[in-house]
mmCIF file of C-alpha atoms and ligand atoms in Angstrom:
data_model
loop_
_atom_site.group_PDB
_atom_site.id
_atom_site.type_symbol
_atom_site.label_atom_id
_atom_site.label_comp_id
_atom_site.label_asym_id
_atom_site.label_seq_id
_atom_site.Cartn_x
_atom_site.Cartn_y
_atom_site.Cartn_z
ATOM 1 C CA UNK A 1 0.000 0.000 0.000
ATOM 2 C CA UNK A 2 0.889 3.522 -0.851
ATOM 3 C CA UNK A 3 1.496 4.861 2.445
ATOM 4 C CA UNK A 4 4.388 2.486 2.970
ATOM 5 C CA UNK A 5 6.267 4.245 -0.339
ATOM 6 C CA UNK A 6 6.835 7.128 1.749
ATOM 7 C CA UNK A 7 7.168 6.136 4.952
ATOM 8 C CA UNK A 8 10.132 3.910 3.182
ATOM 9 C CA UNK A 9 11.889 5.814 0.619
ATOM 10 C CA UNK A 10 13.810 9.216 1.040
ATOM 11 C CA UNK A 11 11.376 12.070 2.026
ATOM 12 C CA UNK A 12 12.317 13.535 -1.419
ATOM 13 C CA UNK A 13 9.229 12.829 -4.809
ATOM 14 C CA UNK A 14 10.313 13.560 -7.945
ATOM 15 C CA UNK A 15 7.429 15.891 -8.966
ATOM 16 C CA UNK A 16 5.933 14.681 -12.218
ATOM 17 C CA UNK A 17 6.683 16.708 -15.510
ATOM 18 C CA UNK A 18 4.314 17.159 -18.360
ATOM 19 C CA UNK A 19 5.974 18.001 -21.854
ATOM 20 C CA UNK A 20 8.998 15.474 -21.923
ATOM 21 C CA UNK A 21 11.170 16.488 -18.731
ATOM 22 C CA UNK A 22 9.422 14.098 -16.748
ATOM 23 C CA UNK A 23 10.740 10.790 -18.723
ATOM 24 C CA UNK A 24 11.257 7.040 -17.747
ATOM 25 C CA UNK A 25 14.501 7.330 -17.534
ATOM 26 C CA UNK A 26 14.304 9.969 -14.836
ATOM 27 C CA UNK A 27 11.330 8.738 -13.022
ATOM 28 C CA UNK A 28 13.295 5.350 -12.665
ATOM 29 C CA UNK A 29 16.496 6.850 -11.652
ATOM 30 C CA UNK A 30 15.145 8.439 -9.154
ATOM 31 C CA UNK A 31 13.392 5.215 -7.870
ATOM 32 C CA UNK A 32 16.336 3.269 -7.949
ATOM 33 C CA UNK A 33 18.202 6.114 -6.112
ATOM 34 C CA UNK A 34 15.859 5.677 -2.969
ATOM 35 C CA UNK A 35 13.201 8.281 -3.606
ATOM 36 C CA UNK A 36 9.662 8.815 -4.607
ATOM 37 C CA UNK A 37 8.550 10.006 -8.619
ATOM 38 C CA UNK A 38 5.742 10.321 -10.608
ATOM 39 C CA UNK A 39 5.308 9.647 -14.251
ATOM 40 C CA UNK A 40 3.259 12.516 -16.047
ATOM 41 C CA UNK A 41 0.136 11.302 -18.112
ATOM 42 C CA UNK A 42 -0.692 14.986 -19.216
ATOM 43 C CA UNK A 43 -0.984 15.501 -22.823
ATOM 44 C CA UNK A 44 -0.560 11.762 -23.185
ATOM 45 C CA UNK A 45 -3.110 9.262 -24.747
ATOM 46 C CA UNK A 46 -3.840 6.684 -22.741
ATOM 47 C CA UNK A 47 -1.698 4.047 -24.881
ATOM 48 C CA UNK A 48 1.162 6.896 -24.823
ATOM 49 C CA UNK A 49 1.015 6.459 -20.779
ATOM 50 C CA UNK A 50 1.043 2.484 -21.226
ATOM 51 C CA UNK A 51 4.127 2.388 -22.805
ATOM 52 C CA UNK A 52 5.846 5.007 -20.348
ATOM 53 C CA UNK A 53 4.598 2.485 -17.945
ATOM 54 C CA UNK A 54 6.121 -0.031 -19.476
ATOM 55 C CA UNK A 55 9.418 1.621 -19.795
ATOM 56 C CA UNK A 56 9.728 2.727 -16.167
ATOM 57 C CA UNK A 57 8.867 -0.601 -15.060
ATOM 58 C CA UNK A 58 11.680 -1.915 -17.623
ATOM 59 C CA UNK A 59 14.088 0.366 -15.863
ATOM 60 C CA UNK A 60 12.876 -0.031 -12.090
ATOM 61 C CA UNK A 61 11.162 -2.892 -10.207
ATOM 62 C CA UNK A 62 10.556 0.100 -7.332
ATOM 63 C CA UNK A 63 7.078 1.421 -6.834
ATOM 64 C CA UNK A 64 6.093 4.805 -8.437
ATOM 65 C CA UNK A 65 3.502 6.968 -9.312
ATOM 66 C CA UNK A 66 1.080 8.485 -12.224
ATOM 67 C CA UNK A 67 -0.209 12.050 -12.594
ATOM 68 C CA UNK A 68 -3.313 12.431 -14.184
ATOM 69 C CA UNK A 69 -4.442 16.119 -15.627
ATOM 70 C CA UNK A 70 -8.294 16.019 -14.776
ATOM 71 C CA UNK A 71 -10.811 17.369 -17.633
ATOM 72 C CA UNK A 72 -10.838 21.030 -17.953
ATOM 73 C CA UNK A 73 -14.573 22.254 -17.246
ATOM 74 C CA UNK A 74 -13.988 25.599 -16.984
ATOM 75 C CA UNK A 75 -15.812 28.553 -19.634
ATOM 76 C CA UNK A 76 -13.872 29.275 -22.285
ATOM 77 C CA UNK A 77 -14.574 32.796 -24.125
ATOM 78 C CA UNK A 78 -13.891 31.529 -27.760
ATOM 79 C CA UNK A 79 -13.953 34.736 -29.051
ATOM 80 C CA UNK A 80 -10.680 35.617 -26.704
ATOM 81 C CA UNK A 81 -8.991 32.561 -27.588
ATOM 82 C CA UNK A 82 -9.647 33.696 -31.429
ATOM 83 C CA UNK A 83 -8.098 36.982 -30.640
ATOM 84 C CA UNK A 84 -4.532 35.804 -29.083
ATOM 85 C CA UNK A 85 -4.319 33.521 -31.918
ATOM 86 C CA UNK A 86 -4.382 35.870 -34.852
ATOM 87 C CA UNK A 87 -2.165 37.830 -32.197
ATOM 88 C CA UNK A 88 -0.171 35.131 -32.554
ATOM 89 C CA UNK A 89 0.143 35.291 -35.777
ATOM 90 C CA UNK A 90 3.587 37.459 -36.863
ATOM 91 C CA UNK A 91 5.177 34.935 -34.563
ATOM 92 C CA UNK A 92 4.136 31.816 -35.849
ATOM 93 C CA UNK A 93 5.330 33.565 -39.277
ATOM 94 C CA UNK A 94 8.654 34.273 -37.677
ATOM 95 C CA UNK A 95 9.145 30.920 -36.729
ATOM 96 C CA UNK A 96 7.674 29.366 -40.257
ATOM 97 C CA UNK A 97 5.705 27.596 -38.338
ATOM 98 C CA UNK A 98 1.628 27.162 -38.670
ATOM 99 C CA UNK A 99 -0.504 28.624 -35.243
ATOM 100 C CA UNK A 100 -2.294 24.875 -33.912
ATOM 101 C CA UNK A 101 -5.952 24.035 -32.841
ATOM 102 C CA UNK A 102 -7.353 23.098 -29.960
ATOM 103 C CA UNK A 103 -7.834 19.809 -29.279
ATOM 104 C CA UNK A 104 -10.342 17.761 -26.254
ATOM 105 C CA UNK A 105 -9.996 19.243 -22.704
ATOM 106 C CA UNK A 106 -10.235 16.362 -21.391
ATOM 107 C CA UNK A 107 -6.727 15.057 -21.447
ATOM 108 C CA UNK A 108 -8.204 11.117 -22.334
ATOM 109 C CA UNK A 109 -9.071 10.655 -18.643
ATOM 110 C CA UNK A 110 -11.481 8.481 -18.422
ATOM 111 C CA UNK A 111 -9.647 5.964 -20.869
ATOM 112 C CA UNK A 112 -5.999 6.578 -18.640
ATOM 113 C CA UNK A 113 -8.216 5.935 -15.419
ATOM 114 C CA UNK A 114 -9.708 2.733 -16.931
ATOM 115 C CA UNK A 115 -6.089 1.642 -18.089
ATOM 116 C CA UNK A 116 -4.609 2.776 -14.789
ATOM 117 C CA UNK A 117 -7.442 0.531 -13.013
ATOM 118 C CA UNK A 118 -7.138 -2.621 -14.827
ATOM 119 C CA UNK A 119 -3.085 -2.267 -14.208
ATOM 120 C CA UNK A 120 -2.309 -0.264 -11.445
ATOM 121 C CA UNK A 121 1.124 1.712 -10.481
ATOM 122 C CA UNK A 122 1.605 1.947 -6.601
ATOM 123 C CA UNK A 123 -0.227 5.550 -6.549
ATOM 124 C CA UNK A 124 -1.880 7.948 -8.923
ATOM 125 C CA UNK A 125 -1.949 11.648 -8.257
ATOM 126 C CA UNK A 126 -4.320 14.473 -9.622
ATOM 127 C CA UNK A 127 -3.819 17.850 -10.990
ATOM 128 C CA UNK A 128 -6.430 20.343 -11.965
ATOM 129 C CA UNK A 129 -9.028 19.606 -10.208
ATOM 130 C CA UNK A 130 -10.109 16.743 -7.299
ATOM 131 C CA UNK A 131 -11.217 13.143 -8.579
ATOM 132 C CA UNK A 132 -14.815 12.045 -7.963
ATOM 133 C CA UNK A 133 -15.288 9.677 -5.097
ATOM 134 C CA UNK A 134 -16.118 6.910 -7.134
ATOM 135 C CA UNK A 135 -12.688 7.525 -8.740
ATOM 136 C CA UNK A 136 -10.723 8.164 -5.663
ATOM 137 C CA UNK A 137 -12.869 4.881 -4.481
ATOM 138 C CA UNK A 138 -11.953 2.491 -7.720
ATOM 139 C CA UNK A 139 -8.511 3.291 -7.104
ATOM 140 C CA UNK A 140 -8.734 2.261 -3.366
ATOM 141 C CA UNK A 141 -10.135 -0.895 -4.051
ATOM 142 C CA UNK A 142 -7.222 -1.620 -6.364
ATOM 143 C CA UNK A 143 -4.764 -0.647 -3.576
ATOM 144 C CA UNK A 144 -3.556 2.132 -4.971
ATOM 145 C CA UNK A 145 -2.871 5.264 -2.847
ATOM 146 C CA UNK A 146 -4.285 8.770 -3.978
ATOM 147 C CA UNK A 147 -3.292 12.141 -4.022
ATOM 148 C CA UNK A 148 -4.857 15.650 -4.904
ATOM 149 C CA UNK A 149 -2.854 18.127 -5.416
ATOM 150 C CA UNK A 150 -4.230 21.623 -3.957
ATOM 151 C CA UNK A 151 -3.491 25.209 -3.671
ATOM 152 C CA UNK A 152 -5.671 26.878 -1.745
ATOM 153 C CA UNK A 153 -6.960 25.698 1.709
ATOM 154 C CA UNK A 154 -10.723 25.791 0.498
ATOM 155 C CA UNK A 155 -9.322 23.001 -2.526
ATOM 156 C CA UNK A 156 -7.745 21.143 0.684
ATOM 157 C CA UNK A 157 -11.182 20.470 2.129
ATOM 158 C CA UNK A 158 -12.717 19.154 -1.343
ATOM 159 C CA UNK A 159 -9.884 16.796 -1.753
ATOM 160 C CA UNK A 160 -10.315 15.427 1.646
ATOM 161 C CA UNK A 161 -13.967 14.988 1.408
ATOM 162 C CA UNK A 162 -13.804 12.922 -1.878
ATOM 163 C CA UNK A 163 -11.449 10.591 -0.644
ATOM 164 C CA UNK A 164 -7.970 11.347 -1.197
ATOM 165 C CA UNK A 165 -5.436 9.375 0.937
ATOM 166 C CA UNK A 166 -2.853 12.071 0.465
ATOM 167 C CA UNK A 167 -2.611 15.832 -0.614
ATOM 168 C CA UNK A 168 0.010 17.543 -2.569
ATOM 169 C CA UNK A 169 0.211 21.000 -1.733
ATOM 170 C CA UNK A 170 1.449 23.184 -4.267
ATOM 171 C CA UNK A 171 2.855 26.999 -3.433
ATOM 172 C CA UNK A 172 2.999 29.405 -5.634
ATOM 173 C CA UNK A 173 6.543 29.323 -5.765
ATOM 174 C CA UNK A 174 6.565 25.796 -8.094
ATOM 175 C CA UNK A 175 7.721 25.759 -11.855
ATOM 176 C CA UNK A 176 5.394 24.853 -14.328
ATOM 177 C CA UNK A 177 1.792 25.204 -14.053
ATOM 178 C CA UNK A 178 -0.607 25.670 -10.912
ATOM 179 C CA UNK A 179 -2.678 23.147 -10.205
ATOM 180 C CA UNK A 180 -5.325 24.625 -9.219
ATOM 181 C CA UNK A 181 -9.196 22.866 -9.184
ATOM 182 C CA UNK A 182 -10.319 26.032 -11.796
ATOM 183 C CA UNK A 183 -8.693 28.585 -14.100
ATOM 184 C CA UNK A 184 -9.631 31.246 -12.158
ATOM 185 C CA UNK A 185 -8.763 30.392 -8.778
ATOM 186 C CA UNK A 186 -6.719 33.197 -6.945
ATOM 187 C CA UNK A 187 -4.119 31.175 -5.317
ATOM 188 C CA UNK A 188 -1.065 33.204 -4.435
ATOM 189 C CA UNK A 189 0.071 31.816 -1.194
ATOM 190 C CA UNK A 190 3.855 30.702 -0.989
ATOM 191 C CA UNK A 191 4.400 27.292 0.303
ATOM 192 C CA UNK A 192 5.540 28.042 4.424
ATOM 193 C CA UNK A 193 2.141 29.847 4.595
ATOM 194 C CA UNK A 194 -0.181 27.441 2.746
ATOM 195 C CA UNK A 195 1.514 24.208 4.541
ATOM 196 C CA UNK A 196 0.492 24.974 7.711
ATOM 197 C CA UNK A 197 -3.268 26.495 6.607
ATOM 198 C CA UNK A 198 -3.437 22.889 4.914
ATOM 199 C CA UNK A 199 -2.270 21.218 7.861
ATOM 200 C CA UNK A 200 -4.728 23.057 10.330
ATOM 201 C CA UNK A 201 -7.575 21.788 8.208
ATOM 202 C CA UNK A 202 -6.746 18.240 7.534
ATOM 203 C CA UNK A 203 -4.055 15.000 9.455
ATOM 204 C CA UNK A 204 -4.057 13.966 6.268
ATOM 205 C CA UNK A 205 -0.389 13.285 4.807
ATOM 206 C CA UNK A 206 1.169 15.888 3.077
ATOM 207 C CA UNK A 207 3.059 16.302 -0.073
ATOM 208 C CA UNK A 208 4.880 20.131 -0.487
ATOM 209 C CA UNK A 209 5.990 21.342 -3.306
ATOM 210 C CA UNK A 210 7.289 24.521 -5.023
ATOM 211 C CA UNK A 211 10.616 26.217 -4.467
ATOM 212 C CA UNK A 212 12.519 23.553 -2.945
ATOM 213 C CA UNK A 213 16.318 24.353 -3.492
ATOM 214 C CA UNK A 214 17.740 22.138 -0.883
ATOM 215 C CA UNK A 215 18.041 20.062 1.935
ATOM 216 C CA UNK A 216 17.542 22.879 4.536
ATOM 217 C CA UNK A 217 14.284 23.311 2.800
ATOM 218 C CA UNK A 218 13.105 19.475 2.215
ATOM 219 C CA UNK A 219 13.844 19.872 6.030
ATOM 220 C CA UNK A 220 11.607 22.708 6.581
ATOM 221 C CA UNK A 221 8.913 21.838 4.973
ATOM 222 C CA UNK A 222 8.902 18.616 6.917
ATOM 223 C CA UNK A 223 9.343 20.436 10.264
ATOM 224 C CA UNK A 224 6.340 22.148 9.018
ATOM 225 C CA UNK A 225 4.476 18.989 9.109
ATOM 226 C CA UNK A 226 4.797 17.169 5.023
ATOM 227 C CA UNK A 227 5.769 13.795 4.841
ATOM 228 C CA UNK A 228 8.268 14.527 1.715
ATOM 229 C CA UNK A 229 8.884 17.746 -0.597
ATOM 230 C CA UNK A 230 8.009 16.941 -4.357
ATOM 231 C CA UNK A 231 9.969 18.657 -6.323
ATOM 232 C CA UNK A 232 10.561 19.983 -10.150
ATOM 233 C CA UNK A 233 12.354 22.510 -11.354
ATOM 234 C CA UNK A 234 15.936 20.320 -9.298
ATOM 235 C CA UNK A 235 15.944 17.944 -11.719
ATOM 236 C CA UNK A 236 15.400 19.276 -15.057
ATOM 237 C CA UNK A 237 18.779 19.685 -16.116
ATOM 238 C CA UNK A 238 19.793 15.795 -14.671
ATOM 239 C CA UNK A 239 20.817 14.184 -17.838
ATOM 240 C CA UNK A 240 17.555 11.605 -16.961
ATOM 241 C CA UNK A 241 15.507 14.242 -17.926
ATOM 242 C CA UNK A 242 14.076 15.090 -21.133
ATOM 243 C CA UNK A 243 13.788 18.669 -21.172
ATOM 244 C CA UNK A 244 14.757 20.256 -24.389
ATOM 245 C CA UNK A 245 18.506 21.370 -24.546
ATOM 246 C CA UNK A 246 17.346 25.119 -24.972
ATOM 247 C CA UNK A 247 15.235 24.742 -21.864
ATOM 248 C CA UNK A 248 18.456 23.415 -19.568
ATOM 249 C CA UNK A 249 20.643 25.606 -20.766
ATOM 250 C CA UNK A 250 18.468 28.409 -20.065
ATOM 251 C CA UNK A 251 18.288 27.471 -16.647
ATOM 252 C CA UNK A 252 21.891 28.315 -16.313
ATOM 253 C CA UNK A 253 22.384 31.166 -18.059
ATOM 254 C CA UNK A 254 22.801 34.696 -16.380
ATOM 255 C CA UNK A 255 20.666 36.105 -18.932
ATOM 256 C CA UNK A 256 17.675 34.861 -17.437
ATOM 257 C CA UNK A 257 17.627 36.322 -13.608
ATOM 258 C CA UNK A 258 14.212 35.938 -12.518
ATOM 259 C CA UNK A 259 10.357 33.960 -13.208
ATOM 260 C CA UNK A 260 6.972 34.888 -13.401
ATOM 261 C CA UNK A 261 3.256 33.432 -13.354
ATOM 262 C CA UNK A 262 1.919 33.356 -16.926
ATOM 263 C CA UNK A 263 -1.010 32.444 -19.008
ATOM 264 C CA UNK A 264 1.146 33.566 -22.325
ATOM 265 C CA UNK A 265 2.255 29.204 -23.137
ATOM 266 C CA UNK A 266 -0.895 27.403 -22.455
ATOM 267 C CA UNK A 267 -3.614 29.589 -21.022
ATOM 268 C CA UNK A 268 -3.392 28.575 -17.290
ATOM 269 C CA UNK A 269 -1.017 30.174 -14.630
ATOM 270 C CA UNK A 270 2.511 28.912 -15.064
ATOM 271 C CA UNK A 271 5.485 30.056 -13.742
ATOM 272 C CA UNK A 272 8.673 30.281 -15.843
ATOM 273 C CA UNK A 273 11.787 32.010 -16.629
ATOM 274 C CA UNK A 274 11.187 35.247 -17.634
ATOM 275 C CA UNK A 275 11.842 35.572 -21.765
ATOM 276 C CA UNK A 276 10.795 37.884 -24.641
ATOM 277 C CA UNK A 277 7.340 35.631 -25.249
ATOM 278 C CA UNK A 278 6.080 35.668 -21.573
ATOM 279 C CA UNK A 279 7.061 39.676 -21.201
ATOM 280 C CA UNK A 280 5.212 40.443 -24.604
ATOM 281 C CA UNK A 281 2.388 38.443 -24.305
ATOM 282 C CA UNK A 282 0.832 37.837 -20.577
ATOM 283 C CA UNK A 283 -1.276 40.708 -20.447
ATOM 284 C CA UNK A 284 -3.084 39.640 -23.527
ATOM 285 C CA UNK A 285 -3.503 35.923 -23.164
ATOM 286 C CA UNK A 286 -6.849 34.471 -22.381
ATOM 287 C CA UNK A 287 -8.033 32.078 -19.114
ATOM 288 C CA UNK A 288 -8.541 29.458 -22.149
ATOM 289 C CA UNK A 289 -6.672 26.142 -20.753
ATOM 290 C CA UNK A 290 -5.366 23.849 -22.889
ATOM 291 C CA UNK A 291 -7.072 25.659 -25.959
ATOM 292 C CA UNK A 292 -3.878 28.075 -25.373
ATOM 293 C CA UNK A 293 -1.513 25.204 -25.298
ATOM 294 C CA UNK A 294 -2.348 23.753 -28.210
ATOM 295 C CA UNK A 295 -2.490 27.058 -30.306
ATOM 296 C CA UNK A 296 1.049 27.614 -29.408
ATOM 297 C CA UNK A 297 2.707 24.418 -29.097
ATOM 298 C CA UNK A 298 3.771 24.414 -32.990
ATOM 299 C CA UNK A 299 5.139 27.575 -31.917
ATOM 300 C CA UNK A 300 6.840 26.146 -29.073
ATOM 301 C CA UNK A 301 8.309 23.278 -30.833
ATOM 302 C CA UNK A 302 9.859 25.090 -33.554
ATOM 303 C CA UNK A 303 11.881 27.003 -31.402
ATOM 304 C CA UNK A 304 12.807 25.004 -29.229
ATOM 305 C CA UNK A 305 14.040 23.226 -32.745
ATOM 306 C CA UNK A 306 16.324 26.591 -33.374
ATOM 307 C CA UNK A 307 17.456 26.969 -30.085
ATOM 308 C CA UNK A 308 15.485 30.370 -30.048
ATOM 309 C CA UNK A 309 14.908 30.437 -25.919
ATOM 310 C CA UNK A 310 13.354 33.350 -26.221
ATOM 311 C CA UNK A 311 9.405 32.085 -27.815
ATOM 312 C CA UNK A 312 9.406 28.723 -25.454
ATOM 313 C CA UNK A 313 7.784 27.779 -22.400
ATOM 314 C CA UNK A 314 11.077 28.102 -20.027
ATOM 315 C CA UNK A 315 8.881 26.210 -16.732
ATOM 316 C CA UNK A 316 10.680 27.237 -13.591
ATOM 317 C CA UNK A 317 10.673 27.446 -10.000
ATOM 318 C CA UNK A 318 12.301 30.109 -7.735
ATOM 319 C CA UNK A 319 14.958 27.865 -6.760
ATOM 320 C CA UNK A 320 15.839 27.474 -10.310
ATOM 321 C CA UNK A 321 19.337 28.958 -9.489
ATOM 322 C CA UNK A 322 19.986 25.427 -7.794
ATOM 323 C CA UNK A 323 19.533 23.113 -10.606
ATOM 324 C CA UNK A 324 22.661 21.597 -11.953
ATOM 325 C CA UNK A 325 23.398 19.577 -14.472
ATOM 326 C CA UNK A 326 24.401 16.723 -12.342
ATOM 327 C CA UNK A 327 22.686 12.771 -12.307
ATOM 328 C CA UNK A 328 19.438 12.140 -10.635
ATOM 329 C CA UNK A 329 20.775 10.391 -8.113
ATOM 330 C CA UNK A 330 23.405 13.190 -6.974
ATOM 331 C CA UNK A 331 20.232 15.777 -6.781
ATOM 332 C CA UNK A 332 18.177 13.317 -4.816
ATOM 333 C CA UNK A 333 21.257 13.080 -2.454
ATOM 334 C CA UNK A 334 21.646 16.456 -1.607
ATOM 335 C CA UNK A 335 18.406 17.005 -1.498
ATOM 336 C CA UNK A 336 18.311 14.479 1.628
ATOM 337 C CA UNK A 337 18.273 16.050 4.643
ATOM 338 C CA UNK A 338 21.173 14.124 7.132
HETATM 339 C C1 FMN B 401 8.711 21.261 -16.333
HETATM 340 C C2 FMN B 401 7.655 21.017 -15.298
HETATM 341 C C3 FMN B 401 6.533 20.257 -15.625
HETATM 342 C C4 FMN B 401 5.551 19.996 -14.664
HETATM 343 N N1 FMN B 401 4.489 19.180 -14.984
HETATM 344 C C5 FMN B 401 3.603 18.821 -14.005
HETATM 345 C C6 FMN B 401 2.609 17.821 -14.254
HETATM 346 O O1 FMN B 401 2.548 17.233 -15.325
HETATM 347 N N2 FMN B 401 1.741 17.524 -13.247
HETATM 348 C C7 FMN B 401 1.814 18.120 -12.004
HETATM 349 O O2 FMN B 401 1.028 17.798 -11.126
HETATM 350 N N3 FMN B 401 2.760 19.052 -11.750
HETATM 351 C C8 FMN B 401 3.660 19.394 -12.707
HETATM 352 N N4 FMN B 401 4.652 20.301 -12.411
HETATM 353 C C9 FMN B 401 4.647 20.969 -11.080
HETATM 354 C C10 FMN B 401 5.236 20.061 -10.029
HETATM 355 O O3 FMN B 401 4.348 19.045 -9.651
HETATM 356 C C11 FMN B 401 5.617 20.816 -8.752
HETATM 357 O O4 FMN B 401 4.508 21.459 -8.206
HETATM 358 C C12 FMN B 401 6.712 21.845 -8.964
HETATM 359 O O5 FMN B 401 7.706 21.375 -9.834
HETATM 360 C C13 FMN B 401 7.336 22.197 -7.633
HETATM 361 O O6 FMN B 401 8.084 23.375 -7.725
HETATM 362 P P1 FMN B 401 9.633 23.416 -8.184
HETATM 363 O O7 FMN B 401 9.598 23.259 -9.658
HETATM 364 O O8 FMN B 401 10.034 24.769 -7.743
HETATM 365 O O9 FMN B 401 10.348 22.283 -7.492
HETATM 366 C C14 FMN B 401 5.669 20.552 -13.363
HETATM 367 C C15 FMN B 401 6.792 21.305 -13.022
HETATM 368 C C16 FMN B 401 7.793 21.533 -13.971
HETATM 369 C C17 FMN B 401 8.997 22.329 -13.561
#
């Protein structure tokens, strides 16, 4: 059973990683290494997850994890979204590359939850929103532990009434995208405040993530009550990972001093480095998640393909000044608090 992965392994989850980062090979070193990971699902299809299973299992016999992105259901002003995208336009030009279209919002979950189900990994987490308890329920059943991941203390309370055996609790400090239950949802509050708001609510376990730079602050946020810190942003530039070489080095070069929330990539609140895309483009892009992501990820791709850091998605956390380009395994370690 779940609860035994963390009471066993290193107090350290490799947080999962949507858009290639978050790889086998990484998810599996990390296992191997003594700590906890979870394989991203988002913006797979279900048979796309299968064979990531697959491959991590190949690599690992250790228990690990699944993310799931739940279905977007929140209103989407088409006209906006219609807007940014012949916006968009000049760049896509630029980059002789064609603007993309929006595709389902609902990220195949049902099929990745019946996959999931008929062959489970040791736990399956959820971002976006909170599971249904007939969901959160199936999984039980199948001994397989849960866990929501939340970002406001009001999102803490839904997760624990459907069900959840664990909560991930997200600050606003994390790379990549918040994970918050809508689009909309305010939810500002850096991680050593919202910990211990979650905490007072809930004896549920605790995940905490966002930030985390090193072992003095794994430490912390356990002092503050978690069970492990999940973290991102650390590992990218591991050569396990399988973020793009323009988004590693970017990580490490002194051009690049500082990130910022953004709905310029995708539509939803991400934080990332700040570049020449996310400056000229955040006031004007729509609450319109993924229809965003897919709009732009042509964009995205092609330069990434030139090397052109300056029009891609550069995810990062605060701490992103502590990510080296060193194995896995050496991150996990001095990430471990002695
Ligand atoms: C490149 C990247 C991709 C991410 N993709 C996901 C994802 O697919 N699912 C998810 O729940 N969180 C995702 N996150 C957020 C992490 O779960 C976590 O909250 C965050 O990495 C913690 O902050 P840190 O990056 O400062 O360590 C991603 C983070 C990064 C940096």
């Amino acid at each position: 059973m779940g609860e035994a992965v963390w009471a066993q392994r290193k107090p350290v989850v490799l947080a999962p990683m949507a858009g290639g980062a978050g790889r086998p090979e990484l998810v599996a070193a990390v296992v191997e290494a003594g700590g906890q990971a979870f394989l991203p699902a988002g913006y797979k299809t279900a048979a796309q997850l299968r064979n990531d299973i697959e491959a991590t299992r190949a690599l690992t016999g250790g228990p690990f994890g699944v993310n799931l992105f739940m279905p977007s259901h929140d209103d989407v002003d088409d006209a906006a979204v219609a807007a940014y995208r012949d916006l968009l336009a000049d760049e896509a030009a630029d980059l002789d590359a064609e603007l993309g279209t929006p595709k389902a919002r609902d990220d195949d979950y049902d099929a990745k939850v019946e996959d999931l189900l008929a062959d489970p990994p040791a736990l399956v987490s959820f971002t976006f929103g909170c599971p249904s308890r007939e969901v959160v329920r199936a999984f039980r059943r199948a001994d397989v532990t849960t866990v929501v991941t939340v970002t406001t203390v009001d999102e803490a309370r839904q997760a624990v009434e459907s069900g959840a055996d664990a909560l991930c609790v997200q600050g606003t400090e994390a790379g990549a995208h918040r994970g918050s239950f809508t689009n909309t949802t305010e939810c500002a509050l850096p991680l050593r405040e919202l910990l211990p708001a979650v905490r007072a609510v809930t004896g549920l376990p605790l995940f905490a993530a966002g930030g985390i730079g090193s072992a003095g602050d794994v430490a912390e946020v356990l002092d503050l009550g978690a069970v492990a810190a999940q973290v991102g942003t650390l590992f990218l530039r591991c050569p396990e990972s399988g973020a793009t070489p323009v988004a590693k080095a970017a990580l490490a070069d002194p051009r690049f001093t500082e990130t910022a929330v953004t709905r310029a990539f995708s539509g939803r609140p991400a934080r990332g480095l700040v570049n020449r895309f996310l400056s000229r483009y955040s006031d004007e892009a729509p609450a319109a998640y993924p229809d965003v992501h897919y709009i732009t990820s042509p964009l995205r791709k092609a330069a990434a393909a030139r090397g052109d850091a300056d029009a891609v998605n550069l995810w990062a956390g605060t701490a992103f000044r502590s990510a080296t380009e060193a194995p896995a395994a050496d991150v996990l370690d001095r990430l471990t608090p002695r």
